[in-house]
Amino acid sequence: MLQKIRDMLLMDSHVCPSWLSFSLNNGIRKMFHDPEKIFSPWIKKGDTVLDIGCGPGYFTIPLAKMVGENGKVIAVDIQDRMIEKLKRNLEKNDLRNRVNIIKARKDDILVDQKVDFALSFWMVHEVGNPDLLFKQVMNTLKPGAYYAVVEPKFHVILSRYNHIVKVAESCGLKQVSTLDVRFSRGTLFTL
Ligand SMILES: C[S@@+](CC[C@H](N)C(=O)[O-])C[C@H]1O[C@@H](n2cnc3c(N)ncnc32)[C@H](O)[C@@H]1O
């Protein structure tokens, strides 16, 4: 089982299967990925936040709390099963009305709204053409908005991460700072 998970994670551009969502959405993760601690400096009440590759909603739910009742989260994923889990988790937390859920295509996030903050947490390495993704995200960013890209250290080695950052820059994104996130490498970008 562990070998199967490891082999899958090491494959290029694999998509995290929904049966692994227990590893993404659990109480233990909060000890090392506290969404509020990581992202509150850039998110305020009333904001519109884009969560690309939201999975079962580990970040979507706290983001929806952070933007408050006048804010919005746009949660995007390509997998029906992840979206079903996300819907159930939102309903449990009574937050369904703050989140627009979009079933994306592999090569198109299908978002046409403007956002104050965008997040791709542990998902860019699953995307076949990150340059397409970055250009689409750039089209959603309001002037002055930030875009956080965070990748897992376990299976995205430094050279691959540096390549992802280079691709982002070649699309026109500018690095603002690095992000200090456990087991991860992260960069904050802006237009
Ligand atoms: C490893 S999970 C991370 C989920 C969540 N961001 C978290 O940190 O808990 C990656 C998610 O990205 C989604 N994904 C992969 N490729 C995508 C794409 N091209 N567009 C949108 N979502 C994508 C997968 O379906 C999966 O739910």
PDB file of C-alpha atoms in Angstrom, residues 72-155:
ATOM      1  CA  LYS A  72     -16.504  34.470  -1.681  1.00  0.00           C
ATOM      2  CA  VAL A  73     -14.279  31.495  -2.367  1.00  0.00           C
ATOM      3  CA  ILE A  74     -14.098  30.011  -5.842  1.00  0.00           C
ATOM      4  CA  ALA A  75     -13.076  26.375  -5.436  1.00  0.00           C
ATOM      5  CA  VAL A  76     -11.842  24.587  -8.552  1.00  0.00           C
ATOM      6  CA  ASP A  77     -11.066  20.922  -9.119  1.00  0.00           C
ATOM      7  CA  ILE A  78     -11.124  18.470 -11.995  1.00  0.00           C
ATOM      8  CA  GLN A  79     -12.345  15.429 -10.044  1.00  0.00           C
ATOM      9  CA  ASP A  80     -16.041  14.813  -9.365  1.00  0.00           C
ATOM     10  CA  ARG A  81     -15.267  12.777  -6.257  1.00  0.00           C
ATOM     11  CA  MET A  82     -13.153  15.557  -4.720  1.00  0.00           C
ATOM     12  CA  ILE A  83     -15.962  18.001  -5.473  1.00  0.00           C
ATOM     13  CA  GLU A  84     -18.540  15.703  -3.833  1.00  0.00           C
ATOM     14  CA  LYS A  85     -16.367  15.490  -0.698  1.00  0.00           C
ATOM     15  CA  LEU A  86     -15.898  19.257  -0.732  1.00  0.00           C
ATOM     16  CA  LYS A  87     -19.679  19.805  -0.946  1.00  0.00           C
ATOM     17  CA  ARG A  88     -20.275  17.476   2.006  1.00  0.00           C
ATOM     18  CA  ASN A  89     -17.601  19.234   4.078  1.00  0.00           C
ATOM     19  CA  LEU A  90     -19.012  22.670   3.239  1.00  0.00           C
ATOM     20  CA  GLU A  91     -22.515  21.586   4.196  1.00  0.00           C
ATOM     21  CA  LYS A  92     -21.262  20.187   7.516  1.00  0.00           C
ATOM     22  CA  ASN A  93     -19.690  23.596   8.215  1.00  0.00           C
ATOM     23  CA  ASP A  94     -22.704  25.550   6.963  1.00  0.00           C
ATOM     24  CA  LEU A  95     -20.495  27.371   4.433  1.00  0.00           C
ATOM     25  CA  ARG A  96     -21.948  26.113   1.131  1.00  0.00           C
ATOM     26  CA  ASN A  97     -23.330  29.573   0.229  1.00  0.00           C
ATOM     27  CA  ARG A  98     -19.887  31.248   0.424  1.00  0.00           C
ATOM     28  CA  VAL A  99     -18.244  28.923  -2.099  1.00  0.00           C
ATOM     29  CA  ASN A 100     -18.683  28.744  -5.869  1.00  0.00           C
ATOM     30  CA  ILE A 101     -17.562  25.313  -6.984  1.00  0.00           C
ATOM     31  CA  ILE A 102     -16.190  24.891 -10.488  1.00  0.00           C
ATOM     32  CA  LYS A 103     -15.525  21.543 -12.141  1.00  0.00           C
ATOM     33  CA  ALA A 104     -12.524  22.496 -14.263  1.00  0.00           C
ATOM     34  CA  ARG A 105     -11.043  20.876 -17.354  1.00  0.00           C
ATOM     35  CA  LYS A 106      -7.461  19.608 -17.163  1.00  0.00           C
ATOM     36  CA  ASP A 107      -6.294  22.504 -19.337  1.00  0.00           C
ATOM     37  CA  ASP A 108      -8.782  25.178 -18.270  1.00  0.00           C
ATOM     38  CA  ILE A 109      -9.766  26.351 -14.790  1.00  0.00           C
ATOM     39  CA  LEU A 110     -12.930  27.913 -16.294  1.00  0.00           C
ATOM     40  CA  VAL A 111     -12.829  30.942 -13.981  1.00  0.00           C
ATOM     41  CA  ASP A 112     -13.846  34.316 -15.383  1.00  0.00           C
ATOM     42  CA  GLN A 113     -14.193  36.307 -12.158  1.00  0.00           C
ATOM     43  CA  LYS A 114     -11.543  38.618 -10.705  1.00  0.00           C
ATOM     44  CA  VAL A 115     -10.009  37.667  -7.364  1.00  0.00           C
ATOM     45  CA  ASP A 116      -8.044  39.267  -4.514  1.00  0.00           C
ATOM     46  CA  PHE A 117      -5.990  36.186  -3.744  1.00  0.00           C
ATOM     47  CA  ALA A 118      -5.329  32.874  -5.516  1.00  0.00           C
ATOM     48  CA  LEU A 119      -3.907  29.659  -4.147  1.00  0.00           C
ATOM     49  CA  SER A 120      -2.470  26.518  -5.721  1.00  0.00           C
ATOM     50  CA  PHE A 121      -1.541  24.280  -2.809  1.00  0.00           C
ATOM     51  CA  TRP A 122       0.195  21.006  -3.717  1.00  0.00           C
ATOM     52  CA  MET A 123      -1.370  20.953  -7.178  1.00  0.00           C
ATOM     53  CA  VAL A 124       0.878  22.572  -9.808  1.00  0.00           C
ATOM     54  CA  HIS A 125       3.001  19.401 -10.146  1.00  0.00           C
ATOM     55  CA  GLU A 126      -0.201  17.581 -11.159  1.00  0.00           C
ATOM     56  CA  VAL A 127      -0.785  19.918 -14.090  1.00  0.00           C
ATOM     57  CA  GLY A 128       0.487  18.948 -17.532  1.00  0.00           C
ATOM     58  CA  ASN A 129       0.958  22.543 -18.774  1.00  0.00           C
ATOM     59  CA  PRO A 130       1.686  24.828 -15.799  1.00  0.00           C
ATOM     60  CA  ASP A 131       2.231  27.761 -18.175  1.00  0.00           C
ATOM     61  CA  LEU A 132      -1.416  27.498 -19.308  1.00  0.00           C
ATOM     62  CA  LEU A 133      -2.516  27.398 -15.658  1.00  0.00           C
ATOM     63  CA  PHE A 134      -0.370  30.409 -14.712  1.00  0.00           C
ATOM     64  CA  LYS A 135      -1.704  32.496 -17.623  1.00  0.00           C
ATOM     65  CA  GLN A 136      -5.289  31.639 -16.651  1.00  0.00           C
ATOM     66  CA  VAL A 137      -4.650  32.530 -13.005  1.00  0.00           C
ATOM     67  CA  MET A 138      -3.037  35.821 -14.059  1.00  0.00           C
ATOM     68  CA  ASN A 139      -6.241  36.707 -15.933  1.00  0.00           C
ATOM     69  CA  THR A 140      -8.201  36.337 -12.691  1.00  0.00           C
ATOM     70  CA  LEU A 141      -5.930  38.496 -10.497  1.00  0.00           C
ATOM     71  CA  LYS A 142      -7.076  42.008  -9.631  1.00  0.00           C
ATOM     72  CA  PRO A 143      -4.305  44.632  -9.651  1.00  0.00           C
ATOM     73  CA  GLY A 144      -2.267  44.128  -6.470  1.00  0.00           C
ATOM     74  CA  ALA A 145      -3.647  40.617  -5.880  1.00  0.00           C
ATOM     75  CA  TYR A 146      -1.330  37.829  -4.750  1.00  0.00           C
ATOM     76  CA  TYR A 147      -0.980  34.251  -5.962  1.00  0.00           C
ATOM     77  CA  ALA A 148       0.524  31.624  -3.632  1.00  0.00           C
ATOM     78  CA  VAL A 149       2.054  28.479  -5.107  1.00  0.00           C
ATOM     79  CA  VAL A 150       3.028  25.792  -2.603  1.00  0.00           C
ATOM     80  CA  GLU A 151       4.491  22.436  -3.594  1.00  0.00           C
ATOM     81  CA  PRO A 152       5.302  19.350  -1.481  1.00  0.00           C
ATOM     82  CA  LYS A 153       8.968  18.648  -0.770  1.00  0.00           C
ATOM     83  CA  PHE A 154       8.367  14.863  -0.681  1.00  0.00           C
ATOM     84  CA  HIS A 155       8.022  14.421  -4.390  1.00  0.00           C
TER      85      HIS A 155
END
